[in-house]
XYZ file of C-alpha atoms in Angstrom:
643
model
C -77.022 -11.341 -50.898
C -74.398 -12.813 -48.342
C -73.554 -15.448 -49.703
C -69.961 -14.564 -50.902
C -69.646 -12.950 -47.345
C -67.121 -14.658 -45.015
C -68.488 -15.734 -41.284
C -66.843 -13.107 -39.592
C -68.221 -10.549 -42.074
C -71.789 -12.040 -41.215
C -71.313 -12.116 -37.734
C -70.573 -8.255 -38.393
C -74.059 -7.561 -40.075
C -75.705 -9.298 -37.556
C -74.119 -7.990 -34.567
C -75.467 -4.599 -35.976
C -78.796 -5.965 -36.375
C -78.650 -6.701 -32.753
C -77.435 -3.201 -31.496
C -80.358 -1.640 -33.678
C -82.688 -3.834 -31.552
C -81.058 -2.357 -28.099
C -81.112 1.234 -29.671
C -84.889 0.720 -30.692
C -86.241 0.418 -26.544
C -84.855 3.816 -26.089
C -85.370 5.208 -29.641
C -87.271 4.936 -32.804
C -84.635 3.281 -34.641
C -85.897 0.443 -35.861
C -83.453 0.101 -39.513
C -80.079 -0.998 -39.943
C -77.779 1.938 -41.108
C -74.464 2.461 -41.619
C -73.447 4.131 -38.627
C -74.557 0.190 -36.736
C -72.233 -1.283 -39.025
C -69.421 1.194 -37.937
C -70.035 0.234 -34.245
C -70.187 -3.178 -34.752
C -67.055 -3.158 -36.879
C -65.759 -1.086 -33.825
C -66.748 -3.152 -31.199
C -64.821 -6.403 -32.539
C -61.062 -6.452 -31.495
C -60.259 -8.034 -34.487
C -61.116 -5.476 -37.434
C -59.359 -3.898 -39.025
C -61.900 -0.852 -38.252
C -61.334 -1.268 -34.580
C -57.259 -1.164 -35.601
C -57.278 2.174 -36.704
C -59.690 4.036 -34.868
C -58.032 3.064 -32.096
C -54.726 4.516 -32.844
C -56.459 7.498 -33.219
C -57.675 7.101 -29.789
C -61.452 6.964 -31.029
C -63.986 5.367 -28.399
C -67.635 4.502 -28.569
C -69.010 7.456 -26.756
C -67.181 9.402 -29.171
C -68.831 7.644 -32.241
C -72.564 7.933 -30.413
C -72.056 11.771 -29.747
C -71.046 12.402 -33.383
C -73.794 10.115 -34.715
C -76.309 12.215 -32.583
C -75.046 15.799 -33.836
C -75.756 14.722 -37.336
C -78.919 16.123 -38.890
C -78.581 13.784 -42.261
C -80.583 10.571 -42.203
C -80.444 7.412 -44.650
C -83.320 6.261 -46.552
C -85.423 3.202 -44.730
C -86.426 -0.615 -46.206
C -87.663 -2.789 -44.343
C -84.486 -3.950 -42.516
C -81.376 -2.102 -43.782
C -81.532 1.573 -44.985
C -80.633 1.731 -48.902
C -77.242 2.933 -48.641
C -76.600 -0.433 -46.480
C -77.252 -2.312 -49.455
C -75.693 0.027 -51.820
C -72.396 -0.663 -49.363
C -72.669 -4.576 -49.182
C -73.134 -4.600 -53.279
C -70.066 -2.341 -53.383
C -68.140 -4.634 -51.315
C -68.895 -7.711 -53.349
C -67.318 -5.981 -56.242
C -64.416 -4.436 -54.285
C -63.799 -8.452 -53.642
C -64.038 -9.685 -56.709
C -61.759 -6.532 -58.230
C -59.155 -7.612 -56.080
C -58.931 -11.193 -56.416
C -60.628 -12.037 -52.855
C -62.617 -15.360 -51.993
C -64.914 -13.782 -49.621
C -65.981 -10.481 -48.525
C -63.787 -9.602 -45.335
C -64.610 -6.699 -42.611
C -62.074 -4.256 -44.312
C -64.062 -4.199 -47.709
C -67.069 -3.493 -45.705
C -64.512 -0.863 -44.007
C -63.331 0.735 -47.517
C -66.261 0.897 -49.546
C -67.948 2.589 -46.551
C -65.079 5.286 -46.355
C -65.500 5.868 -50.289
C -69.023 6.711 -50.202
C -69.277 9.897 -47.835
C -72.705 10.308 -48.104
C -73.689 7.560 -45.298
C -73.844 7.809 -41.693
C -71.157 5.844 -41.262
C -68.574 7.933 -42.864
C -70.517 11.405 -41.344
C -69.692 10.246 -37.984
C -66.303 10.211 -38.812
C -65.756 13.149 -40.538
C -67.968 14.920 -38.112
C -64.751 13.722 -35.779
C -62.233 14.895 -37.577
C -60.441 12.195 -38.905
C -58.956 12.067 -42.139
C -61.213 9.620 -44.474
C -58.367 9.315 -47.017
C -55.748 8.823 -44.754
C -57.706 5.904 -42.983
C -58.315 4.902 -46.941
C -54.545 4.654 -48.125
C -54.115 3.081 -44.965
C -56.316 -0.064 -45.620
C -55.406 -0.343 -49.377
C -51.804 -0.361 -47.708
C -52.356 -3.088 -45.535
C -54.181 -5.480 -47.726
C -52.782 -4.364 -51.223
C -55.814 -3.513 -52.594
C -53.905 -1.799 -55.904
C -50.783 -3.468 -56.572
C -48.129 -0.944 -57.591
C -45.643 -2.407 -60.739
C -42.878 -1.066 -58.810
C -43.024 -3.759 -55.958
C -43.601 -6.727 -58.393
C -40.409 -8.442 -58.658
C -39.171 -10.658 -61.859
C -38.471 -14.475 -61.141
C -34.920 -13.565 -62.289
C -31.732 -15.408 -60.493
C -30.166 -12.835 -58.509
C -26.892 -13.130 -56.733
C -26.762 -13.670 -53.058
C -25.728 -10.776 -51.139
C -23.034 -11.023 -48.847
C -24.982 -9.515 -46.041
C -27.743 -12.084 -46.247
C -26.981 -15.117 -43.903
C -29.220 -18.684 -45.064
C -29.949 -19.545 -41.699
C -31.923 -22.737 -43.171
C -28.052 -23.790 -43.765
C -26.665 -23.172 -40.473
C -26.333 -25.970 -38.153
C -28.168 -25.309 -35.142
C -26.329 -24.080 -32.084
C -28.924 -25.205 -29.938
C -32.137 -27.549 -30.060
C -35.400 -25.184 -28.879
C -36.526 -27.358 -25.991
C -39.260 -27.143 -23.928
C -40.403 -23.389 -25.191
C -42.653 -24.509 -28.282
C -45.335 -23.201 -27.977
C -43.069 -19.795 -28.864
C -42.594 -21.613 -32.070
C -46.387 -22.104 -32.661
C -47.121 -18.609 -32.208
C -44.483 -17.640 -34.714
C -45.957 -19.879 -37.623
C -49.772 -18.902 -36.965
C -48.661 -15.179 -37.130
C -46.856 -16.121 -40.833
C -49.757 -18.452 -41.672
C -51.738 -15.510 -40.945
C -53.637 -13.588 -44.079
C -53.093 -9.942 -42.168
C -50.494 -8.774 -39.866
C -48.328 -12.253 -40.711
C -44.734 -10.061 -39.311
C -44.133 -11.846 -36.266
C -41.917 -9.566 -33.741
C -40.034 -11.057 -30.698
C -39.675 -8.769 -28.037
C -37.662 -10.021 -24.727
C -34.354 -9.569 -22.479
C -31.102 -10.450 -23.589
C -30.361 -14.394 -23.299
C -33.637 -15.651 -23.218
C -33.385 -17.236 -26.439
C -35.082 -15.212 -29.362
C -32.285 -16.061 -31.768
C -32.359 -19.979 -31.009
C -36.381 -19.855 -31.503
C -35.487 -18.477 -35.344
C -33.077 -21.223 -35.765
C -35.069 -23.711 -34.325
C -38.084 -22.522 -36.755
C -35.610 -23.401 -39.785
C -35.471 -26.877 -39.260
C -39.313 -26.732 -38.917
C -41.057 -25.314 -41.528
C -39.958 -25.733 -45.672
C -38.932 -22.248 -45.819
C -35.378 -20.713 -46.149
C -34.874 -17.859 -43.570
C -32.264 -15.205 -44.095
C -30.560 -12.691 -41.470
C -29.841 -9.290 -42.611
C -26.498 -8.549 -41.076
C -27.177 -4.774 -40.904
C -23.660 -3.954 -39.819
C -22.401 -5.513 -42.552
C -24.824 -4.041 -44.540
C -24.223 -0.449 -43.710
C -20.362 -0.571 -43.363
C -19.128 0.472 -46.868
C -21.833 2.394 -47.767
C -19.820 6.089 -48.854
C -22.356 7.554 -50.953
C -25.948 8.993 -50.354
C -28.277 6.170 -51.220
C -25.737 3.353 -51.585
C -27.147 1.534 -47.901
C -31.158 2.055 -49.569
C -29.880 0.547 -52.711
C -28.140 -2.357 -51.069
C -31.050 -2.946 -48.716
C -33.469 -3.168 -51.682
C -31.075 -5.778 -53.583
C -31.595 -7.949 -50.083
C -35.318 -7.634 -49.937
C -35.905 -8.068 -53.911
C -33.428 -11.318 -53.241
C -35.437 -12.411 -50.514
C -38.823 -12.044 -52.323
C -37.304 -13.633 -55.493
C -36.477 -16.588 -53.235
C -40.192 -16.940 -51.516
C -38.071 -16.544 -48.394
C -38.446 -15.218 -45.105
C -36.274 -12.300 -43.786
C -35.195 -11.894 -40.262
C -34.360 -8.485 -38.808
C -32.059 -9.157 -34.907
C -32.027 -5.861 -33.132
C -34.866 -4.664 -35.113
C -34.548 -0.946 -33.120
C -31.297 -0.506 -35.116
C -32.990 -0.247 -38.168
C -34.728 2.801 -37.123
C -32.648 5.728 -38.355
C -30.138 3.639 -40.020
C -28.574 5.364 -43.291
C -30.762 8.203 -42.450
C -29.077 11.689 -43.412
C -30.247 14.476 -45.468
C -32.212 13.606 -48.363
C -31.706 9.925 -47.995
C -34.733 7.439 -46.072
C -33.764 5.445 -42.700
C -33.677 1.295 -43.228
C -37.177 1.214 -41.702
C -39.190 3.416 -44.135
C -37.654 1.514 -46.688
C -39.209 -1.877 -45.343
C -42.621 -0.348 -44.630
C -44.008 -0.685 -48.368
C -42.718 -3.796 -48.875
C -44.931 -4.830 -45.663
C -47.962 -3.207 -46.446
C -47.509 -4.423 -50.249
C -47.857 -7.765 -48.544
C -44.882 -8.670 -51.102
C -42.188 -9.278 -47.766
C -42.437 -11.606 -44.558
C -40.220 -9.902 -41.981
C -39.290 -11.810 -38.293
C -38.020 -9.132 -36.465
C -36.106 -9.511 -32.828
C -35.454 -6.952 -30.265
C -35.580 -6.178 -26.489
C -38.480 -4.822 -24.499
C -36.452 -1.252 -23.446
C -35.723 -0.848 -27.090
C -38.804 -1.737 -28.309
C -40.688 1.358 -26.234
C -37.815 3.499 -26.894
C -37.699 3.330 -30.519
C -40.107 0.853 -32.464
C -42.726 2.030 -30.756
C -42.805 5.258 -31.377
C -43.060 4.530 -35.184
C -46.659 3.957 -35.320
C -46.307 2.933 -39.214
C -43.874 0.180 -38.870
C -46.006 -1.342 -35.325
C -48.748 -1.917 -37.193
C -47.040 -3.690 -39.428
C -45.803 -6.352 -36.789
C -47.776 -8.889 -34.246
C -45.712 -9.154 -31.388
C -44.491 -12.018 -29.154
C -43.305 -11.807 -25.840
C -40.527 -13.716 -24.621
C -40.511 -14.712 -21.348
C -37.348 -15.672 -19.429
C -37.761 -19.845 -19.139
C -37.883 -20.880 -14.931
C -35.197 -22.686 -13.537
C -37.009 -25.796 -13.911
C -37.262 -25.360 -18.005
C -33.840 -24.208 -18.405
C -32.991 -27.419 -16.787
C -34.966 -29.278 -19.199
C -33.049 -27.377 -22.382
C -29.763 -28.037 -20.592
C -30.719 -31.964 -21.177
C -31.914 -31.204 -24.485
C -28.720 -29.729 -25.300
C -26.135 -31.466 -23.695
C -25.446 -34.127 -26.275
C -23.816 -31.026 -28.458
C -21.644 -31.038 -25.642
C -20.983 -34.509 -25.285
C -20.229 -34.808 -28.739
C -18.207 -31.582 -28.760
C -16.047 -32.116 -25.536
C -15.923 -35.796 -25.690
C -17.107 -35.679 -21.776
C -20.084 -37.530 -20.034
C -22.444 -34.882 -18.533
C -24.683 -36.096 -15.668
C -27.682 -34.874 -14.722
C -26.926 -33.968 -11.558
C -24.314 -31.359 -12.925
C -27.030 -29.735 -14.729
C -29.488 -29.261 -11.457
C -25.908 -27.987 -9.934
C -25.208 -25.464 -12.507
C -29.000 -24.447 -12.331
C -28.814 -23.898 -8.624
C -26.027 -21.964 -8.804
C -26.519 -19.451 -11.545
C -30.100 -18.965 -10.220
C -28.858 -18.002 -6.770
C -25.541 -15.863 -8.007
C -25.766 -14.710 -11.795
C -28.416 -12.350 -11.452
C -27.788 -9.545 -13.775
C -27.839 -12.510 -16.691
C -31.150 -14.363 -17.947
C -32.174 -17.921 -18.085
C -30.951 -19.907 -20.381
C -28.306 -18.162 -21.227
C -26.411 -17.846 -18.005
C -26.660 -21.626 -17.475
C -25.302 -22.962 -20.810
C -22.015 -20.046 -20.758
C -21.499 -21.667 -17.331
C -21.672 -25.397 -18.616
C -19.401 -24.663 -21.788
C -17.240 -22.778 -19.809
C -16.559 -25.516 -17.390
C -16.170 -28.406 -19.742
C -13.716 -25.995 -21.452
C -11.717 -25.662 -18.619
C -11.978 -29.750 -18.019
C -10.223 -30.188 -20.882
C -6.969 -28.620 -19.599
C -7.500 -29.342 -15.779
C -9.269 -32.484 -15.527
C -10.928 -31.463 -11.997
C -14.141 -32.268 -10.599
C -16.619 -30.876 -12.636
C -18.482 -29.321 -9.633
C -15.375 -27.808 -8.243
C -14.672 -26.026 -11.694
C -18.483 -25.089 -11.896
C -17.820 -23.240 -8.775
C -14.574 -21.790 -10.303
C -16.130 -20.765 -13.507
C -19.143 -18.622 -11.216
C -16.803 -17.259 -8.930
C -14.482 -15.666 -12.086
C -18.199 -14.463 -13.277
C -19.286 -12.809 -10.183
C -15.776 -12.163 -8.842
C -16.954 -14.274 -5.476
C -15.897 -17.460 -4.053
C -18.032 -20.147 -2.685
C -16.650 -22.211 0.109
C -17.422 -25.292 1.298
C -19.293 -26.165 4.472
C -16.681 -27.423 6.188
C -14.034 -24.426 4.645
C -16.825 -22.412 5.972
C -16.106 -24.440 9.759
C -12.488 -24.165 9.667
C -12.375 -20.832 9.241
C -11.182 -18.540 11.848
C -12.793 -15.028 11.171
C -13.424 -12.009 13.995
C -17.202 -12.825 13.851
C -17.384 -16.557 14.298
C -21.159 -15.736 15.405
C -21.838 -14.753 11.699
C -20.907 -18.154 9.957
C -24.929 -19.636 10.503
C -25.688 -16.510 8.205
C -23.010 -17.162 5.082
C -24.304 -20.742 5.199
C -27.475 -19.297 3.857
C -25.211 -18.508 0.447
C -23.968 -22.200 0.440
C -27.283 -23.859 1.040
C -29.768 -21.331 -0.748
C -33.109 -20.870 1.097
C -35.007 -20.160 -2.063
C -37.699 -18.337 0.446
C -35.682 -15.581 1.528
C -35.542 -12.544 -0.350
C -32.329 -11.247 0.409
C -29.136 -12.424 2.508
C -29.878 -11.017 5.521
C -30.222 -8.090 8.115
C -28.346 -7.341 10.621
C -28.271 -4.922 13.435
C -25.582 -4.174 15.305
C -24.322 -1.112 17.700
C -21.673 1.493 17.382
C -19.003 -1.004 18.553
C -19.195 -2.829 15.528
C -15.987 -2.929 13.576
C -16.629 -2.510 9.914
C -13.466 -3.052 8.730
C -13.124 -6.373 11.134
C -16.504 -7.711 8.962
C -14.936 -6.881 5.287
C -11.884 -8.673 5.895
C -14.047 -11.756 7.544
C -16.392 -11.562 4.189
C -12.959 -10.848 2.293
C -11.681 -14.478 3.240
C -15.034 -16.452 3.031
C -16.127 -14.714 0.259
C -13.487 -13.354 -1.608
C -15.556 -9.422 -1.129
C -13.471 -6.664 -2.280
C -13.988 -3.232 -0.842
C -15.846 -1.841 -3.567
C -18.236 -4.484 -2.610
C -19.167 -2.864 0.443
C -21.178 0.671 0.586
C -21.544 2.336 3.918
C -24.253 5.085 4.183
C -24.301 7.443 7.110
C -28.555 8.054 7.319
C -27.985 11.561 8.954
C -27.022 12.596 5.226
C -30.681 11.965 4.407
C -32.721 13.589 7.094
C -35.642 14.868 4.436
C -37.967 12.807 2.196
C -36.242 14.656 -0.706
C -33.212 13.268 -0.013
C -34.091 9.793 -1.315
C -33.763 10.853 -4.877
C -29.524 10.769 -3.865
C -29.965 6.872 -3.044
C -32.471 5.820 -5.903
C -32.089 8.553 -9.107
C -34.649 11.418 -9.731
C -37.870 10.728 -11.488
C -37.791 11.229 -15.322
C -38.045 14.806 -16.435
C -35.859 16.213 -13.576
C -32.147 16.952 -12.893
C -30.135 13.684 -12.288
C -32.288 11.238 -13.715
C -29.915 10.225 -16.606
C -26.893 9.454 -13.480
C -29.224 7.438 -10.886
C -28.834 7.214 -7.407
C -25.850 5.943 -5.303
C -27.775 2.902 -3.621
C -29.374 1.789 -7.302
C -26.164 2.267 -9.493
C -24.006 -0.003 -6.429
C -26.593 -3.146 -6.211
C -26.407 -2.741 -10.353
C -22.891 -2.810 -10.361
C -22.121 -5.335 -7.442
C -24.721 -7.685 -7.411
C -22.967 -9.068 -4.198
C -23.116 -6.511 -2.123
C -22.970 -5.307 1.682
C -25.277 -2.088 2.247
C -24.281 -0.688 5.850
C -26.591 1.539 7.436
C -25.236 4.088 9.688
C -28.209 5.327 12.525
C -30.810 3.852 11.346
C -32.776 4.819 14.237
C -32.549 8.670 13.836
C -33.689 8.597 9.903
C -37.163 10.069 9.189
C -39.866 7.458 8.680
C -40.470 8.125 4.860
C -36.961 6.461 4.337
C -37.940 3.442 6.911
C -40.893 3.089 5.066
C -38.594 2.956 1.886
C -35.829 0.455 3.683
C -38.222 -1.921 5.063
C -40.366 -2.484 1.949
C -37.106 -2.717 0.693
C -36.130 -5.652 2.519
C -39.389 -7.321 2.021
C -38.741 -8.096 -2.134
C -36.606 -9.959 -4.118
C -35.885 -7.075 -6.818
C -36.912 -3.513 -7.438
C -37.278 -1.394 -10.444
C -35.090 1.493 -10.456
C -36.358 5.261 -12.512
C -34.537 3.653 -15.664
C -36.747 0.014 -15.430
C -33.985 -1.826 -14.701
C -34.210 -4.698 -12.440
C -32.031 -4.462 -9.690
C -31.753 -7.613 -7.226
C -31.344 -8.206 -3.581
C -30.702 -11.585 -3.126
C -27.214 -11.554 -2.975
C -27.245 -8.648 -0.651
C -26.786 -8.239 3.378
C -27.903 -5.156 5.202
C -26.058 -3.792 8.294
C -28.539 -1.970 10.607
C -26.587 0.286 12.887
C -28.412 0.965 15.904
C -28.119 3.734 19.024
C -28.848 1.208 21.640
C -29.196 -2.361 21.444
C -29.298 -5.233 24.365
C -27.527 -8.520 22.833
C -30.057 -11.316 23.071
C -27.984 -14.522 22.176
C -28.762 -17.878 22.765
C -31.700 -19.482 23.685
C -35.134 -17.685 25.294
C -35.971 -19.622 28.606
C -39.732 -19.368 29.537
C -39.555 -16.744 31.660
C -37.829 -14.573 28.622
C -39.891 -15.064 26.127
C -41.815 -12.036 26.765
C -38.461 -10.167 26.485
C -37.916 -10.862 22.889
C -38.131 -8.055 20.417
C -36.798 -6.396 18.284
C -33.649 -6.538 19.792
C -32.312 -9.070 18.254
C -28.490 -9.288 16.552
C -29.721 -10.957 13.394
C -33.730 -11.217 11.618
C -34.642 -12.669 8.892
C -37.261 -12.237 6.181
C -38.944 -15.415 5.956
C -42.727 -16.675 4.063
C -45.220 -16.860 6.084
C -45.505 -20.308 4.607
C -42.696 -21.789 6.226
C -43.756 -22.843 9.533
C -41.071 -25.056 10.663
C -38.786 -21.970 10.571
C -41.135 -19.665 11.733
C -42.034 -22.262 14.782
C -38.272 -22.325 15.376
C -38.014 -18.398 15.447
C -41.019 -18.426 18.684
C -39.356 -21.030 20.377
C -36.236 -18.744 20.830
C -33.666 -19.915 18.185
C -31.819 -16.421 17.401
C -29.810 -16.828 14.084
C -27.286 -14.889 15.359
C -25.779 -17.349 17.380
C -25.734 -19.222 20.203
C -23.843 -17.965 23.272
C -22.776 -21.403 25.085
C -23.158 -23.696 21.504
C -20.146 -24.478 19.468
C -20.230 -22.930 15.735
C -20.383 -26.645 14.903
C -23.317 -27.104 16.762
C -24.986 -24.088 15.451
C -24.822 -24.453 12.082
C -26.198 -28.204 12.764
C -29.213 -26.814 14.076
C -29.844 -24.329 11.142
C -29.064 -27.377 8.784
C -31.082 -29.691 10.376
C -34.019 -26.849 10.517
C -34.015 -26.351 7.094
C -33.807 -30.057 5.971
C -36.361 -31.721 8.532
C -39.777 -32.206 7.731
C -42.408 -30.566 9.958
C -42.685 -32.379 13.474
C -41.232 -33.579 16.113
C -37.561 -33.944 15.907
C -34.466 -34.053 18.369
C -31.460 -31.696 17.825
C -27.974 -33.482 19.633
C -24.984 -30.902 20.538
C -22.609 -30.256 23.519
C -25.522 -29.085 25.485
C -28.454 -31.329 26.742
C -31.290 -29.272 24.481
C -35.047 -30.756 25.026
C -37.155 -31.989 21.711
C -38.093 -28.920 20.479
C -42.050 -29.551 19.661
C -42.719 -27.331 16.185
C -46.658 -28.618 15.952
């Protein structure tokens, strides 16, 4: 009787065999009905069955209280009740009326929702849910009854001139390192069901170059649908459907695939009164099975609009994009760099690339990986062209135009003469990037700190404007409530759409210096908030936006503070506290710095040491293995034992 049955339709029937068997210690069931079939079609993740009853938020205790309020029961046999059989003979024939090799779960699915006599279907209706509905759906899905309007004649058409052949493009950029991306995309078009693969990640990480990529791959032409293009023009109710449907009847003429970037734009698009939005037109061409669609968009859009359209989701299998590490961009920067060899005419060493990666990992961080990295390396072989510099010296020029910073050298950094000499350990921290800290640094200081003294000294290592800085006086925010000022109200109240000051600074000046005015008097709920704040790398702001604090120094004022400088004899170590002019947040993990720290190195500086000698020390800390190790300067300082 199963013999036209596909495996996963058998392992179906069985698993329903088995969850009679469990039923039967606890009841008299002892015959497989429809209603097991239902569950076990349920149960699997990958039914169509489970699909749909689970956008209707349907569970299993839901389908076992509605079985057990029914009063109807199915004839017995000996191992499946009669309108079982009746169902798996209807589903053969279902098959075989629609051209199908094997009997799948969803004609088990359909021929169960026509017949509603059984259990099966008496469950659901004794739930509410709207048999034909879940019907039209299915025969949707898999085209059960081909409509003649979506067959399209093997006629040449003319190639509109909103369709781009990206088959005929010449790559921008190889797809190294990220294939497996490119897997996923051709088993989701291989795919029998749900074969609309949908790319969903930030800005820059590449969703475009996978497409390309999968051109040169597979024996398929791909075409873009430039829907600017295709809407500009359009004067006349109906004109933007009726080009749309030249495009996809040209693209399904072709056997080609269509690709959709910024897929949310499609929702509402030509939409006015009387007339259907770009993404209603689409959705019968997917369920008609007659269109392959790659569609691209970003994860904010993606909940904000796509989402919400629960008829054109199910219609897509979706891929996320991650942003690639620094260590894979690297690897697509060498991929890639022959373009540029071949473009510019300029040997690229790898060592540039590992610069350029360091650099835009520890400054560009409102930009994504890769993207960041190759605008920086075409950028600066642009600008070699003209200048012939050093390459590194231009890489720095083209991040500091970027970020509106500059980035001196360490021995600039020496030769400097700024009002806080004392500070220069802590900007070397921005020239040689700890990768372990999570933010630039905290400072506390007292009210005889000169503010103004600080921006200029930042102004000429750094380049820091004034709007860089934000100084906030805590005895504005004396109440919990008033935290909503520095971080946005929670959606659904007043101010949510403008954010808060703090948020909307760090977002717009990635470099930034927060000063804290008392920080002592504040209430605790906001040095709760400031000190987890200090322990992360990012946070998420009301609007999910990533906001980042590695580029960013706090300025702890503080009421009373004894200056601690120098080094901590023996007798003063039990002195040390929190007193100190400069912490930092530092891993656990890194015990050499951490050993440092307890033997009474303050970061701050040190009182009778040269800034030479200082930064020396920090280098040296940072680049020497864990051990035993001797540290030279104008004062006679003792091996310093770290075990």
């Amino acid at each position: 009787m199963l013999e036209t049955f596909s495996i996963r339709a058998v392992e179906l029937i069985e698993t329903a065999k088995n969850l009679v068997k469990i039923n039967s210690q606890t009841s008299d069931v002892d015959t497989v009905s429809t209603f097991y079939l239902l569950l076990s079609m349920f149960n699997a993740n990958d039914t169509i069955c489970h699909f749909l009853l689970n956008e209707l938020d349907i569970t299993q205790d839901d389908l076992y209280k509605s079985y057990n309020e029914l009063t109807i029961k199915e004839s017995p046999q000996k191992v499946f009740s009669k309108e079982f059989e009746t169902l798996v003979l209807n589903a053969t024939n279902l098959a075989k009326e629609v051209k199908s090799e094997y009997v799948y779960d969803e004609h088990l699915f359909y021929v169960m929702l026509e017949d509603k006599n059984t259990l099966g279907t008496q469950t659901l209706i004794n739930l509410n849910i709207n048999i034909e509905q879940l019907k039209q759906d299915i025969s949707d899905i898999f085209n059960f009854y081909e409509e003649q309007i979506f067959i399209v004649d093997k006629v040449e058409l003319k190639e509109p001139t909103y369709l781009i052949n990206l088959s005929k493009q010449i790559p921008v950029h190889s797809y190294i390192e990220r294939k497996d991306y490119i897997n996923q995309v051709i088993y989701i078009l291989s795919k029998r069901q749900k074969n609309n693969p949908l790319l969903i990640g930030q800005a820059g990480v590449g969703k475009t170059a996978l497409i390309t990529a999968l051109t040169k791959i597979i024996d398929i032409d791909i075409y873009e649908l430039d829907l600017g293009c295709l809407i500009s023009g359009t004067k006349y109710r109906g004109e933007m459907e009726e080009k749309l449907t030249d495009a996809i009847k040209y693209v399904i003429n072709k056997n080609a695939i269509l690709f959709i970037d910024e897929v949310h734009n499609i929702v509402g698009a030509g939409s006015n009164d009387g007339s259907l939005d770009a993404a209603n037109i689409i959705k019968p061409y997917l369920s008609k099975g007659k269109l392959k669609l790659i569609a691209a968009t970003t994860l904010d859009e993606y909940y904000k609009y796509i989402e919400k359209d629960k008829a054109l989701t199910r219609r897509f299998q979706t891929i996320f994009i991650d942003e690639p590490s620094k260590e894979e961009t690297l690897e697509i920067l060498k991929g890639i760099k022959q373009n540029y060899i071949d473009f510019y005419h300029i040997d690229i060493p790898d060592e540039l690339l590992e610069y350029i990666t360091d650099l835009c990992d520890n400054f560009i961080l409102n930009k994504t990986f890769p993207d960041k990295a190759i605008d920086v390396l075409d950028e600066t072989l642009s600008r070699y062209t003209y200048e012939k510099k050093d390459l590194k010296s231009l890489v720095k020029e083209v991040i500091n135009s970027h970020q509106g910073i500059t980035i001196p050298t360490i021995n600039e950094l020496l030769n400097y003469n700024l009002y806080y000499n004392e500070f220069k350990t802590l900007y070397l921290r921005k020239i040689k990037p700890i990768n372990i800290l999570k933010n630039l640094g905290i400072v506390y200081v007292d009210k005889s700190f000169n503010n103004g003294l600080f921006q200029k000294d930042l102004n000429k290592v750094f380049g820091l404007k004034k709007e860089n800085f934000l100084e906030l006086d805590l005895n504005d925010y004396l109440n919990s409530e008033s935290i909503t000022n520095l971080i946005g109200s929670s959606k659904g109240y007043v101010g949510y759409s403008e954010g808060g000051i703090l948020y909307n600074h760090l977002l717009k000046y990635p470099f930034s210096i927060i000063y804290l005015k008392n920080f002592d008097n504040t209430n605790s709920y906001l040095k709760t908030f400031f000190n987890n704040l200090f322990k992360k790398d990012y946070i998420i702001d009301p609007h999910s936006r990533y906001v980042y604090l590695k580029n960013t120094l706090f300025i702890l004022e503080k009421t009373e503070l004894k200056y601690k400088v120098g080094f901590i004899t023996n007798n003063e170590t039990n002195t040390l506290n929190s007193d100190l002019i400069i912490t930092t947040k530092i891993e656990e993990s890194n015990e050499l710095f951490n050993n440092l720290l307890k033997k009474g190195i303050i970061i701050e500086g040190f009182k009778n040491l040269s800034i030479t000698d200082q930064i020396n020390i920090y280098y040296q800390a940072l680049l020497k293995p864990i051990g035993k190790y001797q540290i030279t300067s104008s004062k006679t300082l003792e091996s310093i034992n770290t075990n």
